[in-house]
Amino acid sequence: MAVIYPFMQGLREAAFPAPGKTVTLKSFIPDSGTEFISLTRPLDSHLEHVDFSALLHCLHFEKIIQIFASAVLERKIIFLAEGLSTLSQCIHAAAALLYPFSWAHTYIPVVPESLLATVCCPTPFMVGVQMRFQQEVMESPMEEVLLVNLCEGTFLLSVGDEKDILPPKLQDDILDSLGQGINELKTSEQINEHVSGPFVQFFVKTVGHYASYIKREASGKGHFQERSFCKAVTSKTKRRFVKKFVKTQLFSLFIQEAEKSRNPPAGYFQKKILEYEEQKKQKKSREKTVK
């Protein structure tokens, strides 16, 4: 405690670092004297504390994509399972698929019995409920809910259009990427990267051009040009999706942060955007050469 207490006190008193920045704490270590400990906050929390294994074990890829599509449009999603760990791991993984966006509504990995009325909320939510409360949930007055049975890998309730939310070509791309080499993956890190990658790529292809449509005043304050941004999407099916997505809280909060920052955050998403743009340039260059 003589070592831990001063360290924790120093941590409490230090300013919380911005993404990518470091905080340095002075700490006294017995037999070593005073030492400085540096802690760096990651640029973005891409796959921290996420485990996709449970989600893959419970659901087929098609179902995972439909859950993702529902979450992207900020709908109401309820997960049912027997075990607490299955519930919490699956709901956490489903929310992580939204990276670089963050779920901004009611989010309860395991709903206690006293809060079961949450499933009647008119606003978006993502919640986990133990299977023993299935009957109560089914009898609750709910509208436009996706009710996922993790034990059976099925949907007990759905809106009905879950397969049609994402542009068909991009939906097929996600499905193909998920299926390729899935059986060769050994570690949880490899599985996480394999599962999350296609969904990150989906956002790169649909909204990765966002930074070009933030116009800045001399003061540096940014203004997002929503109309021009949507018009820039050439594919009709993609544009139809993007027009809906820009109206969500997910996208609004992301853009508000982008408007405040003069430079795009140098995180994983930005890295993938730059890679995608480079690939497009190389493809164009090759096509010109062939002509």
Coordinates of N, CA, C and O in Angstrom, one line a residue, residues 18-190:
A18 N -5.1 13.5 -23.6 CA -5.8 13.4 -24.9 C -5.3 12.1 -25.6 O -4.3 11.6 -25.3
P19 N -6.1 11.6 -26.6 CA -5.7 10.4 -27.3 C -4.3 10.6 -27.9 O -4.0 11.6 -28.5
G20 N -3.5 9.6 -27.7 CA -2.1 9.6 -28.2 C -1.1 10.3 -27.3 O 0.1 10.3 -27.5
K21 N -1.6 11.0 -26.3 CA -0.7 11.8 -25.4 C -0.3 11.0 -24.2 O -1.0 10.0 -23.8
T22 N 0.7 11.4 -23.5 CA 1.3 10.7 -22.4 C 1.2 11.5 -21.1 O 1.4 12.7 -21.1
V23 N 1.0 10.8 -20.0 CA 1.0 11.4 -18.7 C 2.1 10.7 -17.9 O 2.3 9.5 -17.9
T24 N 3.0 11.6 -17.2 CA 4.1 11.0 -16.5 C 3.9 11.2 -15.0 O 3.6 12.3 -14.5
L25 N 4.0 10.1 -14.2 CA 3.8 10.2 -12.8 C 5.1 9.9 -12.0 O 5.9 9.1 -12.4
K26 N 5.3 10.6 -10.9 CA 6.4 10.3 -10.0 C 6.0 9.3 -9.0 O 5.0 9.4 -8.4
S27 N 6.8 8.3 -8.8 CA 6.4 7.2 -7.9 C 7.7 6.8 -7.1 O 8.8 6.6 -7.7
F28 N 7.5 6.5 -5.8 CA 8.6 6.1 -5.0 C 8.6 4.5 -4.9 O 7.6 3.9 -4.5
I29 N 9.7 3.9 -5.4 CA 9.8 2.5 -5.4 C 10.8 2.1 -4.3 O 12.0 2.5 -4.4
P30 N 10.5 1.2 -3.3 CA 11.5 0.8 -2.3 C 12.7 0.2 -3.0 O 12.6 -0.6 -4.0
D31 N 13.8 0.5 -2.5 CA 15.1 0.0 -2.9 C 15.6 0.6 -4.3 O 16.7 0.4 -4.7
S32 N 14.7 1.3 -4.9 CA 15.1 2.0 -6.2 C 15.0 3.5 -6.1 O 15.6 4.2 -6.9
G33 N 14.2 4.0 -5.2 CA 14.1 5.4 -5.0 C 13.0 6.0 -5.9 O 12.1 5.2 -6.3
T34 N 13.0 7.2 -6.2 CA 12.0 7.8 -7.0 C 12.1 7.5 -8.5 O 13.2 7.6 -9.1
E35 N 11.0 7.0 -9.1 CA 11.0 6.7 -10.5 C 9.9 7.4 -11.2 O 8.9 7.8 -10.6
F36 N 10.0 7.7 -12.5 CA 9.0 8.3 -13.3 C 8.3 7.2 -14.2 O 9.0 6.5 -14.9
I37 N 7.0 7.2 -14.1 CA 6.2 6.2 -14.9 C 5.4 6.9 -15.9 O 4.6 7.8 -15.6
S38 N 5.6 6.6 -17.2 CA 4.9 7.2 -18.3 C 3.8 6.3 -18.7 O 4.0 5.1 -19.0
L39 N 2.5 6.8 -18.9 CA 1.4 6.1 -19.3 C 0.8 6.8 -20.6 O 0.5 8.0 -20.5
T40 N 0.8 6.1 -21.7 CA 0.3 6.7 -22.9 C -1.1 6.2 -23.3 O -1.4 5.0 -23.3
R41 N -2.0 7.2 -23.5 CA -3.4 6.8 -23.9 C -3.4 6.4 -25.4 O -2.8 7.2 -26.2
P42 N -4.0 5.3 -25.8 CA -4.0 4.9 -27.2 C -4.7 6.0 -28.0 O -5.5 6.8 -27.5
L43 N -4.3 6.1 -29.3 CA -4.9 7.0 -30.2 C -6.4 6.8 -30.4 O -7.2 7.7 -30.5
D44 N -6.8 5.5 -30.4 CA -8.2 5.2 -30.4 C -8.4 3.8 -29.9 O -7.5 3.0 -29.9
S45 N -9.6 3.5 -29.3 CA -9.8 2.2 -28.7 C -10.5 1.3 -29.7 O -11.7 1.2 -29.8
H46 N -9.7 0.7 -30.6 CA -10.2 -0.1 -31.7 C -10.7 -1.5 -31.1 O -11.8 -1.8 -31.2
L47 N -9.7 -2.3 -30.6 CA -10.1 -3.6 -30.2 C -9.7 -3.9 -28.7 O -9.5 -5.0 -28.3
E48 N -9.7 -2.8 -27.9 CA -9.3 -3.0 -26.5 C -10.4 -3.8 -25.8 O -11.6 -3.4 -25.9
H49 N -10.1 -4.8 -25.0 CA -11.0 -5.5 -24.2 C -12.2 -6.1 -25.0 O -13.3 -6.2 -24.4
V50 N -12.0 -6.5 -26.2 CA -13.1 -7.1 -27.0 C -12.7 -8.5 -27.4 O -11.6 -8.8 -27.6
D51 N -13.7 -9.4 -27.3 CA -13.5 -10.8 -27.7 C -14.7 -11.2 -28.6 O -15.8 -11.3 -28.1
F52 N -14.4 -11.4 -29.9 CA -15.4 -11.8 -30.8 C -15.7 -13.3 -30.9 O -16.7 -13.7 -31.5
S53 N -15.0 -14.1 -30.1 CA -15.1 -15.6 -30.2 C -16.6 -16.0 -29.8 O -17.2 -16.8 -30.5
A54 N -17.1 -15.4 -28.7 CA -18.5 -15.8 -28.3 C -19.5 -15.5 -29.3 O -20.4 -16.3 -29.6
L55 N -19.4 -14.3 -30.0 CA -20.3 -13.9 -31.0 C -20.3 -14.9 -32.2 O -21.3 -15.3 -32.7
L56 N -19.1 -15.3 -32.6 CA -18.9 -16.2 -33.7 C -19.4 -17.6 -33.3 O -19.9 -18.3 -34.2
H57 N -19.3 -18.0 -32.1 CA -19.7 -19.3 -31.6 C -21.3 -19.3 -31.6 O -21.8 -20.4 -31.9
C58 N -21.9 -18.2 -31.3 CA -23.4 -18.2 -31.2 C -24.1 -17.9 -32.5 O -25.3 -18.4 -32.7
L59 N -23.5 -17.2 -33.4 CA -24.2 -16.7 -34.6 C -23.5 -16.9 -35.9 O -22.3 -16.8 -36.0
H60 N -24.2 -17.2 -37.0 CA -23.7 -17.2 -38.3 C -23.3 -15.8 -38.8 O -23.9 -14.9 -38.3
F61 N -22.4 -15.8 -39.8 CA -22.0 -14.4 -40.3 C -23.2 -13.6 -40.8 O -23.2 -12.4 -40.5
E62 N -24.1 -14.2 -41.4 CA -25.3 -13.5 -42.0 C -26.1 -12.7 -40.8 O -26.5 -11.6 -41.0
K63 N -26.2 -13.5 -39.7 CA -26.9 -12.9 -38.6 C -26.1 -11.7 -38.0 O -26.7 -10.7 -37.6
I64 N -24.8 -11.9 -37.9 CA -23.9 -10.8 -37.3 C -24.0 -9.6 -38.2 O -24.2 -8.5 -37.6
I65 N -24.1 -9.8 -39.5 CA -24.2 -8.6 -40.4 C -25.5 -7.9 -40.2 O -25.6 -6.7 -40.2
Q66 N -26.6 -8.7 -40.0 CA -27.9 -8.1 -39.8 C -28.0 -7.3 -38.5 O -28.6 -6.3 -38.4
I67 N -27.3 -7.8 -37.4 CA -27.3 -7.1 -36.2 C -26.5 -5.8 -36.3 O -26.9 -4.8 -35.8
F68 N -25.4 -5.9 -37.0 CA -24.6 -4.7 -37.3 C -25.4 -3.7 -38.1 O -25.4 -2.5 -37.7
A69 N -26.2 -4.1 -39.1 CA -27.0 -3.2 -39.9 C -28.0 -2.5 -39.0 O -28.3 -1.3 -39.1
S70 N -28.6 -3.3 -38.1 CA -29.6 -2.7 -37.2 C -29.0 -1.7 -36.2 O -29.6 -0.6 -35.9
A71 N -27.8 -2.0 -35.7 CA -27.1 -1.1 -34.8 C -26.7 0.2 -35.5 O -26.8 1.3 -34.9
V72 N -26.3 0.1 -36.8 CA -25.8 1.2 -37.6 C -27.0 2.2 -37.7 O -26.8 3.4 -37.7
L73 N -28.2 1.7 -37.8 CA -29.4 2.6 -37.9 C -30.0 2.9 -36.5 O -31.1 3.4 -36.4
E74 N -29.3 2.5 -35.5 CA -29.7 2.8 -34.1 C -31.1 2.3 -33.7 O -31.9 3.0 -33.3
R75 N -31.2 1.0 -34.0 CA -32.5 0.4 -33.6 C -32.4 -0.2 -32.2 O -31.4 -0.2 -31.6
K76 N -33.5 -0.9 -31.8 CA -33.6 -1.5 -30.5 C -33.1 -3.0 -30.7 O -33.7 -3.7 -31.5
I77 N -32.1 -3.4 -29.9 CA -31.6 -4.8 -30.0 C -31.5 -5.4 -28.7 O -31.0 -4.8 -27.7
I78 N -32.1 -6.6 -28.6 CA -32.1 -7.4 -27.3 C -31.4 -8.7 -27.6 O -31.8 -9.4 -28.5
F79 N -30.4 -9.0 -26.7 CA -29.7 -10.3 -26.8 C -30.3 -11.2 -25.7 O -30.3 -10.7 -24.5
L80 N -30.6 -12.4 -26.0 CA -31.0 -13.4 -24.9 C -30.0 -14.5 -24.8 O -29.5 -15.0 -25.9
A81 N -29.6 -14.9 -23.6 CA -28.7 -16.0 -23.4 C -28.8 -16.5 -22.0 O -29.3 -15.8 -21.1
E82 N -28.3 -17.7 -21.8 CA -28.3 -18.3 -20.4 C -27.3 -17.7 -19.6 O -27.5 -17.2 -18.5
G83 N -26.0 -17.7 -20.0 CA -24.9 -17.3 -19.2 C -24.6 -15.8 -19.3 O -24.8 -15.1 -20.3
L84 N -24.2 -15.3 -18.2 CA -23.9 -13.8 -18.1 C -22.7 -13.5 -18.9 O -22.7 -12.4 -19.6
S85 N -21.7 -14.3 -19.0 CA -20.5 -14.0 -19.8 C -20.8 -14.0 -21.3 O -20.3 -13.2 -22.0
T86 N -21.6 -14.9 -21.7 CA -22.0 -15.0 -23.1 C -22.7 -13.7 -23.5 O -22.4 -13.1 -24.5
L87 N -23.6 -13.2 -22.6 CA -24.4 -12.0 -22.9 C -23.4 -10.8 -23.0 O -23.5 -10.1 -24.0
S88 N -22.6 -10.7 -22.0 CA -21.7 -9.5 -21.9 C -20.7 -9.5 -23.0 O -20.5 -8.4 -23.7
Q89 N -20.1 -10.6 -23.4 CA -19.2 -10.7 -24.4 C -19.8 -10.4 -25.8 O -19.2 -9.7 -26.6
C90 N -21.0 -11.0 -26.0 CA -21.6 -10.8 -27.4 C -22.1 -9.4 -27.6 O -21.9 -8.8 -28.7
I91 N -22.7 -8.8 -26.5 CA -23.1 -7.4 -26.7 C -22.0 -6.4 -26.8 O -22.0 -5.5 -27.6
H92 N -20.9 -6.7 -26.1 CA -19.7 -5.8 -26.2 C -19.1 -5.9 -27.6 O -18.7 -4.9 -28.2
A93 N -19.1 -7.2 -28.1 CA -18.5 -7.4 -29.5 C -19.4 -6.7 -30.5 O -18.9 -6.1 -31.5
A94 N -20.7 -6.8 -30.4 CA -21.6 -6.2 -31.3 C -21.4 -4.6 -31.3 O -21.4 -4.0 -32.4
A95 N -21.2 -4.0 -30.2 CA -21.0 -2.6 -30.1 C -19.6 -2.2 -30.7 O -19.5 -1.2 -31.4
A96 N -18.6 -3.1 -30.5 CA -17.3 -2.9 -31.1 C -17.3 -2.9 -32.6 O -16.4 -2.3 -33.2
L97 N -18.2 -3.6 -33.2 CA -18.3 -3.6 -34.7 C -18.6 -2.3 -35.3 O -18.3 -2.0 -36.5
L98 N -19.1 -1.3 -34.4 CA -19.4 0.0 -34.9 C -18.2 0.9 -35.0 O -18.4 2.1 -35.5
Y99 N -17.0 0.5 -34.6 CA -15.8 1.3 -34.6 C -15.7 1.8 -36.1 O -15.8 1.1 -37.0
P100 N -15.4 3.1 -36.3 CA -14.9 4.1 -35.3 C -16.0 4.9 -34.6 O -15.7 5.9 -34.0
F101 N -17.2 4.5 -34.8 CA -18.4 5.1 -34.2 C -18.7 4.5 -32.8 O -18.3 3.3 -32.6
S102 N -19.3 5.2 -32.0 CA -19.7 4.7 -30.6 C -21.2 4.7 -30.4 O -21.8 5.7 -30.6
W103 N -21.7 3.6 -29.8 CA -23.1 3.5 -29.5 C -23.4 4.6 -28.4 O -22.8 4.6 -27.4
A104 N -24.4 5.4 -28.7 CA -24.6 6.6 -27.8 C -25.9 6.5 -27.1 O -26.4 7.5 -26.5
H105 N -26.5 5.3 -27.1 CA -27.9 5.2 -26.4 C -27.8 4.2 -25.3 O -26.7 3.8 -24.9
T106 N -28.9 3.8 -24.8 CA -29.0 2.9 -23.6 C -28.2 1.6 -24.0 O -28.4 1.0 -25.0
Y107 N -27.3 1.2 -23.1 CA -26.4 0.1 -23.3 C -26.3 -0.7 -22.0 O -25.6 -0.2 -21.1
I108 N -26.9 -1.8 -21.9 CA -26.8 -2.6 -20.6 C -26.5 -4.0 -21.0 O -27.4 -4.8 -21.4
P109 N -25.2 -4.5 -20.8 CA -24.9 -5.8 -21.2 C -25.7 -6.9 -20.5 O -26.0 -7.9 -21.1
V110 N -26.0 -6.7 -19.2 CA -26.9 -7.7 -18.5 C -27.9 -6.9 -17.7 O -27.6 -6.3 -16.7
V111 N -29.2 -7.0 -18.2 CA -30.3 -6.2 -17.5 C -30.7 -7.0 -16.3 O -31.2 -8.1 -16.4
P112 N -30.7 -6.3 -15.1 CA -31.2 -6.9 -13.9 C -32.8 -7.0 -14.0 O -33.4 -6.2 -14.7
E113 N -33.4 -7.9 -13.2 CA -34.8 -8.0 -13.3 C -35.5 -6.7 -13.0 O -36.6 -6.4 -13.6
S114 N -35.0 -5.9 -12.1 CA -35.7 -4.6 -11.8 C -35.7 -3.6 -12.9 O -36.5 -2.7 -12.9
L115 N -34.9 -3.9 -14.0 CA -34.8 -2.9 -15.1 C -35.4 -3.5 -16.4 O -35.1 -3.0 -17.5
L116 N -36.1 -4.6 -16.3 CA -36.7 -5.3 -17.5 C -37.6 -4.4 -18.3 O -37.7 -4.6 -19.5
A117 N -38.1 -3.4 -17.7 CA -39.0 -2.4 -18.4 C -38.3 -1.6 -19.5 O -38.9 -1.0 -20.3
T118 N -36.9 -1.7 -19.4 CA -36.1 -1.0 -20.4 C -36.5 -1.5 -21.8 O -36.4 -0.7 -22.8
V119 N -36.9 -2.7 -22.0 CA -37.2 -3.2 -23.3 C -38.4 -2.6 -23.9 O -38.7 -2.8 -25.1
C120 N -39.2 -1.8 -23.1 CA -40.3 -1.1 -23.6 C -40.0 0.4 -24.0 O -40.9 1.1 -24.5
C121 N -38.7 0.8 -23.8 CA -38.3 2.1 -24.2 C -38.6 2.5 -25.6 O -38.3 1.6 -26.5
P122 N -39.0 3.7 -25.9 CA -39.3 4.1 -27.3 C -38.0 4.5 -28.0 O -37.9 4.6 -29.2
T123 N -36.9 4.7 -27.2 CA -35.6 5.1 -27.8 C -34.7 3.9 -28.1 O -34.9 2.9 -27.6
P124 N -33.6 4.1 -28.9 CA -32.7 3.0 -29.2 C -32.1 2.4 -28.0 O -31.8 3.2 -27.0
F125 N -31.8 1.1 -28.0 CA -31.1 0.5 -26.9 C -30.4 -0.8 -27.4 O -30.8 -1.4 -28.4
M126 N -29.4 -1.2 -26.7 CA -28.7 -2.5 -26.9 C -28.6 -3.1 -25.6 O -27.8 -2.6 -24.7
V127 N -29.3 -4.2 -25.3 CA -29.3 -4.7 -24.0 C -29.2 -6.3 -24.0 O -29.6 -6.9 -25.0
G128 N -28.7 -6.8 -22.9 CA -28.7 -8.3 -22.8 C -29.6 -8.7 -21.7 O -29.6 -8.1 -20.6
V129 N -30.4 -9.8 -22.0 CA -31.3 -10.3 -21.0 C -31.1 -11.8 -20.8 O -31.0 -12.5 -21.8
Q130 N -31.1 -12.3 -19.6 CA -31.0 -13.7 -19.3 C -32.2 -14.5 -19.8 O -33.3 -14.0 -19.8
M131 N -32.0 -15.7 -20.3 CA -33.0 -16.5 -21.0 C -34.2 -16.7 -20.0 O -35.3 -16.9 -20.5
R132 N -34.0 -16.7 -18.7 CA -35.1 -17.0 -17.8 C -36.1 -15.9 -17.8 O -37.3 -16.1 -17.3
F133 N -35.8 -14.8 -18.4 CA -36.8 -13.7 -18.5 C -37.4 -13.6 -19.9 O -38.1 -12.6 -20.2
Q134 N -37.2 -14.6 -20.7 CA -37.6 -14.6 -22.1 C -39.2 -14.3 -22.2 O -39.6 -13.5 -23.0
Q135 N -39.9 -15.0 -21.4 CA -41.4 -14.9 -21.5 C -41.8 -13.4 -21.2 O -42.7 -12.9 -21.8
E136 N -41.2 -12.9 -20.1 CA -41.6 -11.5 -19.7 C -41.2 -10.5 -20.8 O -42.0 -9.6 -21.1
V137 N -40.1 -10.7 -21.5 CA -39.7 -9.9 -22.6 C -40.6 -10.0 -23.7 O -41.1 -9.0 -24.3
M138 N -41.0 -11.2 -24.1 CA -41.9 -11.5 -25.2 C -43.3 -10.9 -25.0 O -43.9 -10.5 -26.0
E139 N -43.7 -10.8 -23.7 CA -45.0 -10.3 -23.4 C -45.0 -8.7 -23.3 O -46.1 -8.1 -23.1
S140 N -43.8 -8.1 -23.3 CA -43.7 -6.7 -23.1 C -44.2 -6.0 -24.4 O -43.9 -6.5 -25.5
P141 N -44.8 -4.8 -24.2 CA -45.2 -4.0 -25.4 C -43.9 -3.4 -26.1 O -43.4 -2.4 -25.6
M142 N -43.5 -4.0 -27.2 CA -42.3 -3.5 -27.9 C -42.6 -3.2 -29.4 O -43.4 -4.0 -30.0
E143 N -41.9 -2.3 -30.0 CA -42.1 -2.0 -31.4 C -40.7 -2.0 -32.1 O -39.8 -1.4 -31.5
E144 N -40.7 -2.6 -33.3 CA -39.5 -2.6 -34.1 C -38.2 -3.0 -33.3 O -37.3 -2.2 -33.2
V145 N -38.3 -4.2 -32.8 CA -37.1 -4.7 -32.0 C -36.5 -5.9 -32.7 O -37.2 -6.7 -33.3
L146 N -35.2 -6.0 -32.6 CA -34.5 -7.2 -33.1 C -34.2 -8.0 -31.8 O -33.4 -7.5 -31.0
L147 N -34.8 -9.1 -31.7 CA -34.6 -10.0 -30.5 C -33.8 -11.2 -30.9 O -34.2 -12.0 -31.7
V148 N -32.6 -11.3 -30.4 CA -31.6 -12.3 -30.8 C -31.5 -13.4 -29.7 O -31.1 -13.1 -28.6
N149 N -31.7 -14.6 -30.1 CA -31.6 -15.7 -29.2 C -30.2 -16.3 -29.4 O -29.9 -17.0 -30.4
L150 N -29.3 -16.0 -28.5 CA -27.9 -16.5 -28.7 C -27.7 -18.0 -28.5 O -26.7 -18.6 -29.0
C151 N -28.6 -18.6 -27.7 CA -28.5 -20.0 -27.5 C -28.8 -20.8 -28.8 O -28.2 -21.8 -29.0
E152 N -29.8 -20.3 -29.6 CA -30.2 -21.0 -30.8 C -29.6 -20.4 -32.0 O -29.7 -21.0 -33.1
G153 N -29.0 -19.2 -31.9 CA -28.5 -18.5 -33.1 C -29.6 -18.0 -34.0 O -29.4 -18.0 -35.3
T154 N -30.7 -17.6 -33.5 CA -31.9 -17.2 -34.3 C -32.4 -15.8 -33.8 O -32.0 -15.3 -32.8
F155 N -33.3 -15.3 -34.7 CA -34.0 -14.0 -34.3 C -35.4 -14.4 -33.9 O -36.1 -15.1 -34.7
L156 N -35.8 -14.1 -32.7 CA -37.2 -14.4 -32.3 C -38.1 -13.3 -32.8 O -39.3 -13.5 -33.0
L157 N -37.6 -12.1 -32.9 CA -38.4 -10.9 -33.4 C -37.5 -10.1 -34.3 O -36.3 -10.0 -34.0
S158 N -38.0 -9.5 -35.4 CA -37.2 -8.7 -36.2 C -38.1 -7.7 -36.9 O -39.3 -7.9 -37.0
V159 N -37.5 -6.6 -37.5 CA -38.3 -5.6 -38.2 C -38.7 -6.2 -39.6 O -39.8 -6.0 -40.1
G160 N -37.7 -7.0 -40.1 CA -38.0 -7.6 -41.4 C -37.2 -7.1 -42.6 O -37.1 -7.8 -43.6
D161 N -36.6 -6.0 -42.4 CA -35.8 -5.4 -43.5 C -34.2 -5.5 -43.2 O -33.5 -4.8 -43.9
E162 N -33.9 -6.2 -42.2 CA -32.4 -6.2 -41.8 C -31.5 -6.6 -42.9 O -30.3 -6.1 -42.9
K163 N -31.9 -7.5 -43.9 CA -31.1 -7.9 -45.0 C -30.9 -6.8 -46.0 O -30.0 -6.9 -46.9
D164 N -31.7 -5.8 -46.0 CA -31.8 -4.7 -47.0 C -31.2 -3.4 -46.6 O -31.2 -2.4 -47.3
I165 N -30.7 -3.3 -45.4 CA -30.2 -2.0 -44.8 C -28.9 -1.6 -45.5 O -28.7 -0.5 -45.9
L166 N -28.0 -2.5 -45.6 CA -26.6 -2.2 -46.1 C -26.7 -2.4 -47.7 O -27.4 -3.2 -48.2
P167 N -25.8 -1.6 -48.4 CA -25.7 -1.8 -49.8 C -25.4 -3.2 -50.2 O -24.4 -3.8 -49.5
P168 N -26.1 -3.9 -51.1 CA -25.8 -5.3 -51.4 C -24.4 -5.7 -51.7 O -23.9 -6.7 -51.1
K169 N -23.7 -4.9 -52.5 CA -22.3 -5.2 -52.9 C -21.4 -5.2 -51.6 O -20.6 -6.1 -51.4
L170 N -21.6 -4.2 -50.8 CA -20.7 -4.1 -49.6 C -21.1 -5.2 -48.6 O -20.2 -5.7 -47.8
Q171 N -22.3 -5.6 -48.5 CA -22.8 -6.7 -47.6 C -22.1 -8.0 -48.1 O -21.6 -8.7 -47.2
D172 N -22.0 -8.2 -49.4 CA -21.4 -9.4 -49.9 C -19.9 -9.3 -49.6 O -19.2 -10.4 -49.3
D173 N -19.3 -8.1 -49.7 CA -17.8 -8.0 -49.4 C -17.5 -8.4 -48.0 O -16.5 -9.1 -47.7
I174 N -18.4 -7.9 -47.0 CA -18.2 -8.3 -45.6 C -18.3 -9.8 -45.5 O -17.4 -10.4 -44.8
L175 N -19.3 -10.4 -46.1 CA -19.5 -11.8 -45.9 C -18.3 -12.6 -46.5 O -17.8 -13.6 -45.9
D176 N -17.8 -12.2 -47.7 CA -16.7 -12.9 -48.3 C -15.4 -12.8 -47.4 O -14.7 -13.8 -47.2
S177 N -15.2 -11.6 -46.9 CA -14.0 -11.4 -46.1 C -14.1 -12.2 -44.8 O -13.0 -12.8 -44.3
L178 N -15.2 -12.3 -44.2 CA -15.4 -13.0 -42.9 C -15.1 -14.5 -43.1 O -14.6 -15.2 -42.3
G179 N -15.6 -15.0 -44.3 CA -15.4 -16.4 -44.6 C -14.0 -16.9 -44.9 O -13.7 -18.1 -44.8
Q180 N -13.2 -16.0 -45.5 CA -11.9 -16.4 -45.9 C -10.9 -16.7 -44.8 O -10.6 -15.8 -44.0
G181 N -10.5 -17.9 -44.7 CA -9.4 -18.3 -43.8 C -9.8 -18.2 -42.3 O -8.9 -18.2 -41.5
I182 N -11.1 -18.2 -42.0 CA -11.5 -18.1 -40.6 C -11.0 -19.3 -39.8 O -10.7 -19.2 -38.6
N183 N -10.9 -20.5 -40.4 CA -10.5 -21.7 -39.7 C -9.0 -21.8 -39.4 O -8.6 -22.7 -38.6
E184 N -8.3 -20.9 -40.0 CA -6.8 -20.9 -39.8 C -6.4 -20.0 -38.7 O -5.2 -20.0 -38.3
L185 N -7.3 -19.3 -38.1 CA -7.0 -18.3 -37.1 C -6.8 -19.0 -35.7 O -7.6 -19.9 -35.3
K186 N -5.7 -18.7 -35.1 CA -5.3 -19.4 -33.8 C -5.6 -18.5 -32.6 O -6.3 -19.0 -31.7
T187 N -5.1 -17.3 -32.5 CA -5.2 -16.5 -31.3 C -6.5 -15.6 -31.3 O -7.0 -15.3 -32.4
S188 N -6.9 -15.1 -30.2 CA -8.0 -14.2 -30.1 C -7.7 -12.9 -30.8 O -8.6 -12.3 -31.4
E189 N -6.4 -12.5 -30.8 CA -6.1 -11.2 -31.5 C -6.3 -11.4 -33.0 O -6.8 -10.5 -33.7
Q190 N -5.9 -12.6 -33.5 CA -6.1 -12.8 -35.0 C -7.6 -12.8 -35.3 O -8.1 -12.3 -36.3

